[in-house]
PDB file of C-alpha atoms in Angstrom:
ATOM      1  CA  UNK A   1      36.065  25.161 -13.027  1.00  0.00           C
ATOM      2  CA  UNK A   2      35.833  21.503 -13.848  1.00  0.00           C
ATOM      3  CA  UNK A   3      37.041  18.303 -12.229  1.00  0.00           C
ATOM      4  CA  UNK A   4      36.012  16.050  -9.398  1.00  0.00           C
ATOM      5  CA  UNK A   5      38.660  17.198  -6.930  1.00  0.00           C
ATOM      6  CA  UNK A   6      37.217  18.104  -3.546  1.00  0.00           C
ATOM      7  CA  UNK A   7      40.414  18.490  -1.528  1.00  0.00           C
ATOM      8  CA  UNK A   8      40.398  21.371   0.923  1.00  0.00           C
ATOM      9  CA  UNK A   9      43.501  22.201   2.928  1.00  0.00           C
ATOM     10  CA  UNK A  10      43.099  21.913   6.661  1.00  0.00           C
ATOM     11  CA  UNK A  11      45.840  24.471   7.292  1.00  0.00           C
ATOM     12  CA  UNK A  12      45.708  28.223   6.714  1.00  0.00           C
ATOM     13  CA  UNK A  13      47.573  28.244   3.391  1.00  0.00           C
ATOM     14  CA  UNK A  14      45.881  28.241  -0.021  1.00  0.00           C
ATOM     15  CA  UNK A  15      47.970  26.628  -2.746  1.00  0.00           C
ATOM     16  CA  UNK A  16      47.231  27.283  -6.418  1.00  0.00           C
ATOM     17  CA  UNK A  17      49.367  25.484  -8.978  1.00  0.00           C
ATOM     18  CA  UNK A  18      49.784  27.325 -12.276  1.00  0.00           C
ATOM     19  CA  UNK A  19      50.496  25.544 -15.531  1.00  0.00           C
ATOM     20  CA  UNK A  20      50.410  27.194 -18.919  1.00  0.00           C
ATOM     21  CA  UNK A  21      50.726  26.781 -22.666  1.00  0.00           C
ATOM     22  CA  UNK A  22      50.132  23.050 -22.806  1.00  0.00           C
ATOM     23  CA  UNK A  23      49.311  23.314 -26.555  1.00  0.00           C
ATOM     24  CA  UNK A  24      47.576  19.958 -26.794  1.00  0.00           C
ATOM     25  CA  UNK A  25      46.988  18.686 -30.335  1.00  0.00           C
ATOM     26  CA  UNK A  26      44.946  15.757 -31.604  1.00  0.00           C
ATOM     27  CA  UNK A  27      45.722  12.251 -30.411  1.00  0.00           C
ATOM     28  CA  UNK A  28      48.955  10.953 -31.938  1.00  0.00           C
ATOM     29  CA  UNK A  29      50.013  14.321 -33.392  1.00  0.00           C
ATOM     30  CA  UNK A  30      52.864  16.646 -32.398  1.00  0.00           C
ATOM     31  CA  UNK A  31      52.893  20.439 -32.236  1.00  0.00           C
ATOM     32  CA  UNK A  32      54.968  21.880 -35.072  1.00  0.00           C
ATOM     33  CA  UNK A  33      55.441  18.216 -36.130  1.00  0.00           C
ATOM     34  CA  UNK A  34      58.109  17.992 -33.430  1.00  0.00           C
ATOM     35  CA  UNK A  35      56.893  18.632 -29.863  1.00  0.00           C
ATOM     36  CA  UNK A  36      55.034  15.851 -28.059  1.00  0.00           C
ATOM     37  CA  UNK A  37      52.911  18.241 -26.014  1.00  0.00           C
ATOM     38  CA  UNK A  38      50.578  15.470 -24.874  1.00  0.00           C
ATOM     39  CA  UNK A  39      53.501  13.473 -23.514  1.00  0.00           C
ATOM     40  CA  UNK A  40      54.812  16.516 -21.684  1.00  0.00           C
ATOM     41  CA  UNK A  41      51.396  17.187 -20.118  1.00  0.00           C
ATOM     42  CA  UNK A  42      51.201  13.563 -18.991  1.00  0.00           C
ATOM     43  CA  UNK A  43      54.638  14.062 -17.432  1.00  0.00           C
ATOM     44  CA  UNK A  44      53.292  17.203 -15.733  1.00  0.00           C
ATOM     45  CA  UNK A  45      50.388  15.202 -14.301  1.00  0.00           C
ATOM     46  CA  UNK A  46      52.896  12.882 -12.625  1.00  0.00           C
ATOM     47  CA  UNK A  47      54.811  15.897 -11.294  1.00  0.00           C
ATOM     48  CA  UNK A  48      51.603  17.471  -9.969  1.00  0.00           C
ATOM     49  CA  UNK A  49      50.777  14.324  -8.028  1.00  0.00           C
ATOM     50  CA  UNK A  50      54.243  14.273  -6.484  1.00  0.00           C
ATOM     51  CA  UNK A  51      54.065  17.976  -5.634  1.00  0.00           C
ATOM     52  CA  UNK A  52      50.598  17.629  -4.132  1.00  0.00           C
ATOM     53  CA  UNK A  53      51.983  15.090  -1.662  1.00  0.00           C
ATOM     54  CA  UNK A  54      55.128  17.118  -0.999  1.00  0.00           C
ATOM     55  CA  UNK A  55      53.404  20.396  -0.070  1.00  0.00           C
ATOM     56  CA  UNK A  56      50.421  19.103   1.873  1.00  0.00           C
ATOM     57  CA  UNK A  57      47.770  19.500  -0.780  1.00  0.00           C
ATOM     58  CA  UNK A  58      46.981  21.752  -3.758  1.00  0.00           C
ATOM     59  CA  UNK A  59      43.621  23.546  -3.848  1.00  0.00           C
ATOM     60  CA  UNK A  60      43.351  24.022  -7.618  1.00  0.00           C
ATOM     61  CA  UNK A  61      45.286  23.953 -10.875  1.00  0.00           C
ATOM     62  CA  UNK A  62      45.105  27.259 -12.769  1.00  0.00           C
ATOM     63  CA  UNK A  63      45.782  26.876 -16.511  1.00  0.00           C
ATOM     64  CA  UNK A  64      46.673  30.295 -17.924  1.00  0.00           C
ATOM     65  CA  UNK A  65      45.811  29.800 -21.559  1.00  0.00           C
ATOM     66  CA  UNK A  66      46.802  28.012 -24.746  1.00  0.00           C
ATOM     67  CA  UNK A  67      45.357  24.798 -23.421  1.00  0.00           C
ATOM     68  CA  UNK A  68      45.304  23.499 -26.984  1.00  0.00           C
ATOM     69  CA  UNK A  69      46.964  24.450 -30.252  1.00  0.00           C
ATOM     70  CA  UNK A  70      44.143  25.150 -32.706  1.00  0.00           C
ATOM     71  CA  UNK A  71      40.981  25.391 -30.598  1.00  0.00           C
ATOM     72  CA  UNK A  72      39.123  22.288 -31.786  1.00  0.00           C
ATOM     73  CA  UNK A  73      36.711  20.145 -29.792  1.00  0.00           C
ATOM     74  CA  UNK A  74      38.945  17.112 -30.381  1.00  0.00           C
ATOM     75  CA  UNK A  75      41.932  18.884 -28.821  1.00  0.00           C
ATOM     76  CA  UNK A  76      39.942  19.988 -25.752  1.00  0.00           C
ATOM     77  CA  UNK A  77      38.647  16.450 -25.222  1.00  0.00           C
ATOM     78  CA  UNK A  78      42.233  15.184 -25.407  1.00  0.00           C
ATOM     79  CA  UNK A  79      43.352  17.899 -22.947  1.00  0.00           C
ATOM     80  CA  UNK A  80      40.597  16.912 -20.521  1.00  0.00           C
ATOM     81  CA  UNK A  81      41.439  13.221 -20.784  1.00  0.00           C
ATOM     82  CA  UNK A  82      45.080  13.828 -19.826  1.00  0.00           C
ATOM     83  CA  UNK A  83      44.618  16.402 -17.069  1.00  0.00           C
ATOM     84  CA  UNK A  84      41.596  14.827 -15.389  1.00  0.00           C
ATOM     85  CA  UNK A  85      44.006  12.320 -13.856  1.00  0.00           C
ATOM     86  CA  UNK A  86      45.198  14.914 -11.333  1.00  0.00           C
ATOM     87  CA  UNK A  87      41.746  14.854  -9.669  1.00  0.00           C
ATOM     88  CA  UNK A  88      41.981  18.514  -8.660  1.00  0.00           C
ATOM     89  CA  UNK A  89      39.704  21.451  -9.479  1.00  0.00           C
ATOM     90  CA  UNK A  90      40.782  23.239 -12.661  1.00  0.00           C
ATOM     91  CA  UNK A  91      40.600  26.992 -13.248  1.00  0.00           C
ATOM     92  CA  UNK A  92      40.774  27.894 -16.940  1.00  0.00           C
ATOM     93  CA  UNK A  93      41.290  30.980 -19.079  1.00  0.00           C
ATOM     94  CA  UNK A  94      41.884  31.038 -22.844  1.00  0.00           C
ATOM     95  CA  UNK A  95      44.997  32.095 -24.734  1.00  0.00           C
ATOM     96  CA  UNK A  96      45.541  33.153 -28.323  1.00  0.00           C
ATOM     97  CA  UNK A  97      45.629  29.527 -29.543  1.00  0.00           C
ATOM     98  CA  UNK A  98      42.319  28.756 -27.841  1.00  0.00           C
ATOM     99  CA  UNK A  99      38.768  29.287 -29.002  1.00  0.00           C
ATOM    100  CA  UNK A 100      37.083  30.772 -25.939  1.00  0.00           C
ATOM    101  CA  UNK A 101      33.594  29.608 -26.932  1.00  0.00           C
ATOM    102  CA  UNK A 102      34.659  26.048 -27.809  1.00  0.00           C
ATOM    103  CA  UNK A 103      36.701  25.862 -24.608  1.00  0.00           C
ATOM    104  CA  UNK A 104      33.686  26.807 -22.506  1.00  0.00           C
ATOM    105  CA  UNK A 105      31.257  24.551 -24.360  1.00  0.00           C
ATOM    106  CA  UNK A 106      33.599  21.546 -24.144  1.00  0.00           C
ATOM    107  CA  UNK A 107      35.224  21.925 -20.725  1.00  0.00           C
ATOM    108  CA  UNK A 108      32.827  24.163 -18.780  1.00  0.00           C
ATOM    109  CA  UNK A 109      29.308  23.174 -19.885  1.00  0.00           C
ATOM    110  CA  UNK A 110      27.859  24.247 -16.532  1.00  0.00           C
ATOM    111  CA  UNK A 111      28.927  27.881 -17.061  1.00  0.00           C
ATOM    112  CA  UNK A 112      27.091  30.569 -18.981  1.00  0.00           C
ATOM    113  CA  UNK A 113      29.019  30.701 -22.248  1.00  0.00           C
ATOM    114  CA  UNK A 114      30.168  34.154 -23.317  1.00  0.00           C
ATOM    115  CA  UNK A 115      32.717  35.667 -25.660  1.00  0.00           C
ATOM    116  CA  UNK A 116      35.008  36.576 -22.761  1.00  0.00           C
ATOM    117  CA  UNK A 117      35.677  34.154 -19.941  1.00  0.00           C
ATOM    118  CA  UNK A 118      36.168  36.166 -16.735  1.00  0.00           C
ATOM    119  CA  UNK A 119      35.655  34.665 -13.292  1.00  0.00           C
ATOM    120  CA  UNK A 120      36.546  34.921  -9.613  1.00  0.00           C
ATOM    121  CA  UNK A 121      37.264  32.099  -7.169  1.00  0.00           C
ATOM    122  CA  UNK A 122      37.237  32.922  -3.464  1.00  0.00           C
ATOM    123  CA  UNK A 123      39.257  31.191  -0.746  1.00  0.00           C
ATOM    124  CA  UNK A 124      39.472  32.146   2.949  1.00  0.00           C
ATOM    125  CA  UNK A 125      42.926  33.693   2.520  1.00  0.00           C
ATOM    126  CA  UNK A 126      43.092  34.376  -1.237  1.00  0.00           C
ATOM    127  CA  UNK A 127      41.025  35.787  -4.090  1.00  0.00           C
ATOM    128  CA  UNK A 128      41.818  34.290  -7.513  1.00  0.00           C
ATOM    129  CA  UNK A 129      40.702  36.266 -10.577  1.00  0.00           C
ATOM    130  CA  UNK A 130      40.843  35.008 -14.162  1.00  0.00           C
ATOM    131  CA  UNK A 131      40.688  37.513 -17.031  1.00  0.00           C
ATOM    132  CA  UNK A 132      40.224  36.703 -20.706  1.00  0.00           C
ATOM    133  CA  UNK A 133      42.814  38.604 -22.752  1.00  0.00           C
ATOM    134  CA  UNK A 134      42.231  36.645 -25.968  1.00  0.00           C
ATOM    135  CA  UNK A 135      41.233  38.332 -29.212  1.00  0.00           C
ATOM    136  CA  UNK A 136      39.343  36.181 -31.699  1.00  0.00           C
ATOM    137  CA  UNK A 137      41.496  35.484 -34.754  1.00  0.00           C
ATOM    138  CA  UNK A 138      44.558  37.334 -33.416  1.00  0.00           C
ATOM    139  CA  UNK A 139      47.701  36.499 -31.464  1.00  0.00           C
ATOM    140  CA  UNK A 140      47.978  39.686 -29.406  1.00  0.00           C
ATOM    141  CA  UNK A 141      46.057  40.309 -26.203  1.00  0.00           C
ATOM    142  CA  UNK A 142      43.467  42.933 -25.302  1.00  0.00           C
ATOM    143  CA  UNK A 143      41.339  43.481 -22.205  1.00  0.00           C
ATOM    144  CA  UNK A 144      37.845  44.548 -23.224  1.00  0.00           C
ATOM    145  CA  UNK A 145      35.870  47.253 -21.447  1.00  0.00           C
ATOM    146  CA  UNK A 146      33.612  44.536 -20.027  1.00  0.00           C
ATOM    147  CA  UNK A 147      36.617  42.600 -18.708  1.00  0.00           C
ATOM    148  CA  UNK A 148      38.144  45.682 -17.099  1.00  0.00           C
ATOM    149  CA  UNK A 149      34.762  46.588 -15.623  1.00  0.00           C
ATOM    150  CA  UNK A 150      34.562  43.080 -14.145  1.00  0.00           C
ATOM    151  CA  UNK A 151      38.015  43.568 -12.620  1.00  0.00           C
ATOM    152  CA  UNK A 152      37.137  46.959 -11.159  1.00  0.00           C
ATOM    153  CA  UNK A 153      34.062  45.487  -9.467  1.00  0.00           C
ATOM    154  CA  UNK A 154      35.923  42.428  -8.211  1.00  0.00           C
ATOM    155  CA  UNK A 155      39.080  43.973  -6.741  1.00  0.00           C
ATOM    156  CA  UNK A 156      37.315  45.493  -3.672  1.00  0.00           C
ATOM    157  CA  UNK A 157      35.810  42.117  -2.764  1.00  0.00           C
ATOM    158  CA  UNK A 158      39.261  40.901  -1.693  1.00  0.00           C
ATOM    159  CA  UNK A 159      38.711  42.742   1.607  1.00  0.00           C
ATOM    160  CA  UNK A 160      42.381  42.631   2.544  1.00  0.00           C
ATOM    161  CA  UNK A 161      43.133  39.176   1.153  1.00  0.00           C
ATOM    162  CA  UNK A 162      45.941  38.818  -1.408  1.00  0.00           C
ATOM    163  CA  UNK A 163      44.814  38.580  -5.022  1.00  0.00           C
ATOM    164  CA  UNK A 164      46.178  36.157  -7.600  1.00  0.00           C
ATOM    165  CA  UNK A 165      45.309  37.808 -10.915  1.00  0.00           C
ATOM    166  CA  UNK A 166      45.730  35.619 -13.980  1.00  0.00           C
ATOM    167  CA  UNK A 167      45.575  36.333 -17.708  1.00  0.00           C
ATOM    168  CA  UNK A 168      47.262  34.735 -20.700  1.00  0.00           C
ATOM    169  CA  UNK A 169      49.118  37.729 -22.135  1.00  0.00           C
ATOM    170  CA  UNK A 170      51.644  39.381 -19.790  1.00  0.00           C
ATOM    171  CA  UNK A 171      51.040  43.115 -19.329  1.00  0.00           C
ATOM    172  CA  UNK A 172      54.776  43.929 -19.415  1.00  0.00           C
ATOM    173  CA  UNK A 173      57.466  43.723 -22.091  1.00  0.00           C
ATOM    174  CA  UNK A 174      59.936  40.861 -21.850  1.00  0.00           C
ATOM    175  CA  UNK A 175      62.724  41.843 -24.252  1.00  0.00           C
ATOM    176  CA  UNK A 176      61.869  38.880 -26.483  1.00  0.00           C
ATOM    177  CA  UNK A 177      60.931  41.004 -29.464  1.00  0.00           C
ATOM    178  CA  UNK A 178      58.633  38.723 -31.443  1.00  0.00           C
ATOM    179  CA  UNK A 179      56.633  37.872 -28.300  1.00  0.00           C
ATOM    180  CA  UNK A 180      56.354  41.480 -27.153  1.00  0.00           C
ATOM    181  CA  UNK A 181      54.767  42.364 -30.494  1.00  0.00           C
ATOM    182  CA  UNK A 182      51.925  39.976 -29.675  1.00  0.00           C
ATOM    183  CA  UNK A 183      51.683  40.838 -25.987  1.00  0.00           C
ATOM    184  CA  UNK A 184      48.891  42.728 -24.219  1.00  0.00           C
ATOM    185  CA  UNK A 185      48.091  45.775 -26.350  1.00  0.00           C
ATOM    186  CA  UNK A 186      46.349  47.904 -23.697  1.00  0.00           C
ATOM    187  CA  UNK A 187      48.335  47.417 -20.475  1.00  0.00           C
ATOM    188  CA  UNK A 188      47.776  51.030 -19.440  1.00  0.00           C
ATOM    189  CA  UNK A 189      44.102  50.286 -18.757  1.00  0.00           C
ATOM    190  CA  UNK A 190      45.055  47.438 -16.449  1.00  0.00           C
ATOM    191  CA  UNK A 191      47.654  49.623 -14.775  1.00  0.00           C
ATOM    192  CA  UNK A 192      45.036  52.256 -13.979  1.00  0.00           C
ATOM    193  CA  UNK A 193      42.791  49.660 -12.357  1.00  0.00           C
ATOM    194  CA  UNK A 194      45.546  48.127 -10.261  1.00  0.00           C
ATOM    195  CA  UNK A 195      46.998  51.415  -9.066  1.00  0.00           C
ATOM    196  CA  UNK A 196      43.698  52.102  -7.330  1.00  0.00           C
ATOM    197  CA  UNK A 197      43.955  48.898  -5.287  1.00  0.00           C
ATOM    198  CA  UNK A 198      46.054  49.020  -2.129  1.00  0.00           C
ATOM    199  CA  UNK A 199      46.186  45.333  -1.241  1.00  0.00           C
ATOM    200  CA  UNK A 200      48.736  42.713  -2.321  1.00  0.00           C
ATOM    201  CA  UNK A 201      48.352  41.474  -5.899  1.00  0.00           C
ATOM    202  CA  UNK A 202      50.372  38.848  -7.724  1.00  0.00           C
ATOM    203  CA  UNK A 203      49.898  39.036 -11.517  1.00  0.00           C
ATOM    204  CA  UNK A 204      50.430  35.742 -13.325  1.00  0.00           C
ATOM    205  CA  UNK A 205      50.409  34.975 -17.033  1.00  0.00           C
ATOM    206  CA  UNK A 206      51.705  32.627 -19.705  1.00  0.00           C
ATOM    207  CA  UNK A 207      52.145  33.110 -23.465  1.00  0.00           C
ATOM    208  CA  UNK A 208      55.951  33.536 -23.485  1.00  0.00           C
ATOM    209  CA  UNK A 209      56.827  29.960 -22.431  1.00  0.00           C
ATOM    210  CA  UNK A 210      59.510  31.151 -20.016  1.00  0.00           C
ATOM    211  CA  UNK A 211      59.704  31.967 -16.307  1.00  0.00           C
ATOM    212  CA  UNK A 212      60.113  35.754 -16.191  1.00  0.00           C
ATOM    213  CA  UNK A 213      59.523  37.898 -13.096  1.00  0.00           C
ATOM    214  CA  UNK A 214      59.239  41.686 -12.764  1.00  0.00           C
ATOM    215  CA  UNK A 215      56.801  44.300 -11.428  1.00  0.00           C
ATOM    216  CA  UNK A 216      53.811  45.964 -13.067  1.00  0.00           C
ATOM    217  CA  UNK A 217      51.761  48.836 -11.628  1.00  0.00           C
ATOM    218  CA  UNK A 218      53.686  48.394  -8.399  1.00  0.00           C
ATOM    219  CA  UNK A 219      52.587  44.748  -8.143  1.00  0.00           C
ATOM    220  CA  UNK A 220      54.597  41.538  -8.481  1.00  0.00           C
ATOM    221  CA  UNK A 221      54.218  40.015 -11.952  1.00  0.00           C
ATOM    222  CA  UNK A 222      55.501  36.805 -13.472  1.00  0.00           C
ATOM    223  CA  UNK A 223      55.203  34.477 -16.438  1.00  0.00           C
ATOM    224  CA  UNK A 224      54.857  30.732 -16.009  1.00  0.00           C
ATOM    225  CA  UNK A 225      56.884  28.481 -18.307  1.00  0.00           C
ATOM    226  CA  UNK A 226      55.166  26.001 -20.590  1.00  0.00           C
ATOM    227  CA  UNK A 227      54.832  22.381 -19.587  1.00  0.00           C
ATOM    228  CA  UNK A 228      56.231  21.607 -23.045  1.00  0.00           C
ATOM    229  CA  UNK A 229      58.506  23.718 -25.284  1.00  0.00           C
ATOM    230  CA  UNK A 230      60.145  27.049 -24.453  1.00  0.00           C
ATOM    231  CA  UNK A 231      60.394  30.239 -26.461  1.00  0.00           C
ATOM    232  CA  UNK A 232      64.122  30.674 -27.063  1.00  0.00           C
ATOM    233  CA  UNK A 233      65.737  33.272 -24.801  1.00  0.00           C
ATOM    234  CA  UNK A 234      66.878  35.656 -27.527  1.00  0.00           C
ATOM    235  CA  UNK A 235      67.004  39.333 -26.545  1.00  0.00           C
ATOM    236  CA  UNK A 236      68.257  40.745 -29.842  1.00  0.00           C
ATOM    237  CA  UNK A 237      65.998  43.147 -31.762  1.00  0.00           C
ATOM    238  CA  UNK A 238      64.127  41.525 -34.664  1.00  0.00           C
ATOM    239  CA  UNK A 239      65.489  38.093 -33.788  1.00  0.00           C
ATOM    240  CA  UNK A 240      63.440  35.397 -35.564  1.00  0.00           C
ATOM    241  CA  UNK A 241      60.819  33.507 -33.608  1.00  0.00           C
ATOM    242  CA  UNK A 242      62.185  30.192 -32.372  1.00  0.00           C
ATOM    243  CA  UNK A 243      61.599  27.587 -29.684  1.00  0.00           C
ATOM    244  CA  UNK A 244      63.628  24.997 -27.819  1.00  0.00           C
ATOM    245  CA  UNK A 245      62.765  21.807 -25.970  1.00  0.00           C
ATOM    246  CA  UNK A 246      64.128  22.845 -22.592  1.00  0.00           C
ATOM    247  CA  UNK A 247      62.613  21.104 -19.541  1.00  0.00           C
ATOM    248  CA  UNK A 248      59.114  22.411 -18.902  1.00  0.00           C
ATOM    249  CA  UNK A 249      57.902  23.921 -15.663  1.00  0.00           C
ATOM    250  CA  UNK A 250      55.031  25.121 -13.518  1.00  0.00           C
ATOM    251  CA  UNK A 251      54.643  27.523 -10.585  1.00  0.00           C
ATOM    252  CA  UNK A 252      53.078  26.935  -7.166  1.00  0.00           C
ATOM    253  CA  UNK A 253      51.495  30.054  -5.640  1.00  0.00           C
ATOM    254  CA  UNK A 254      50.896  29.900  -1.870  1.00  0.00           C
ATOM    255  CA  UNK A 255      48.928  32.451   0.144  1.00  0.00           C
ATOM    256  CA  UNK A 256      49.004  32.700   3.934  1.00  0.00           C
ATOM    257  CA  UNK A 257      46.423  35.492   3.933  1.00  0.00           C
ATOM    258  CA  UNK A 258      49.038  38.250   3.961  1.00  0.00           C
ATOM    259  CA  UNK A 259      51.088  37.623   0.830  1.00  0.00           C
ATOM    260  CA  UNK A 260      51.610  35.210  -2.054  1.00  0.00           C
ATOM    261  CA  UNK A 261      54.870  33.273  -2.325  1.00  0.00           C
ATOM    262  CA  UNK A 262      55.626  31.514  -5.612  1.00  0.00           C
ATOM    263  CA  UNK A 263      57.827  28.502  -6.344  1.00  0.00           C
ATOM    264  CA  UNK A 264      58.893  27.255  -9.755  1.00  0.00           C
ATOM    265  CA  UNK A 265      58.804  23.462 -10.110  1.00  0.00           C
ATOM    266  CA  UNK A 266      60.253  21.479 -13.037  1.00  0.00           C
ATOM    267  CA  UNK A 267      58.376  19.154 -15.333  1.00  0.00           C
ATOM    268  CA  UNK A 268      61.214  16.757 -16.095  1.00  0.00           C
ATOM    269  CA  UNK A 269      62.786  13.541 -14.927  1.00  0.00           C
ATOM    270  CA  UNK A 270      65.472  14.058 -12.294  1.00  0.00           C
ATOM    271  CA  UNK A 271      66.874  12.282  -9.230  1.00  0.00           C
ATOM    272  CA  UNK A 272      66.213  13.185  -5.605  1.00  0.00           C
ATOM    273  CA  UNK A 273      65.453  14.428  -3.130  1.00  0.00           C
ATOM    274  CA  UNK A 274      68.764  13.423  -1.534  1.00  0.00           C
ATOM    275  CA  UNK A 275      69.658  14.160   2.079  1.00  0.00           C
ATOM    276  CA  UNK A 276      72.459  16.648   2.538  1.00  0.00           C
TER     277      UNK A 276
END
């Protein structure tokens, strides 16, 4: 976690805002020579501030991977410069575009740097778990034995609280063929771990740049859209990989101690609210 935010809700609801796939590049550059990812993240910062006021306070911002586009120190410094303006604690896990070691050294210097970045954050009515599904030099995801062992030890510590379980690669297929080929390659191991846990779990991920919701191992599971570009919604087999500049989004996850309720929120300019 990094950031100077010290806000703690005075009510009994924990609110975790998820953003994903920000794909920040060097200052002045654009992703794919077209997408102004830095501008979109700055727009997201403005939206986060508005949402923080509208919901009564956000406890942390959880970034579910692909913070930057090529994993360089320069990109992470640029990411930090933009997102630090929200003044909220940040929870970070790497994606396939990240370099897990460089991410930790640049953004989390207080942590013990390791190949896999797994952590747990405890709140009175919610347990948040971050798992590192990145594979060095590859686009697909994999949960190592050490990561799964960490999960198995951590799940019982929820003690009845809901769990928000985040990783970059979704453990389920989406029907978007080119993304499913680089999804999580060992979901059955995760399924075995989760089937042994009786409490409520909400699985959250990124990677696919679209809001997609389903169930996995009997638990709710969803993908957060990117703050920037979207993977095109093409469900035809062997359809070529493509993206579009649809309005970006983020997801607010709220726990009342019994369950997690999630709300998608746009990252775009729009009018309102207007009274009915």
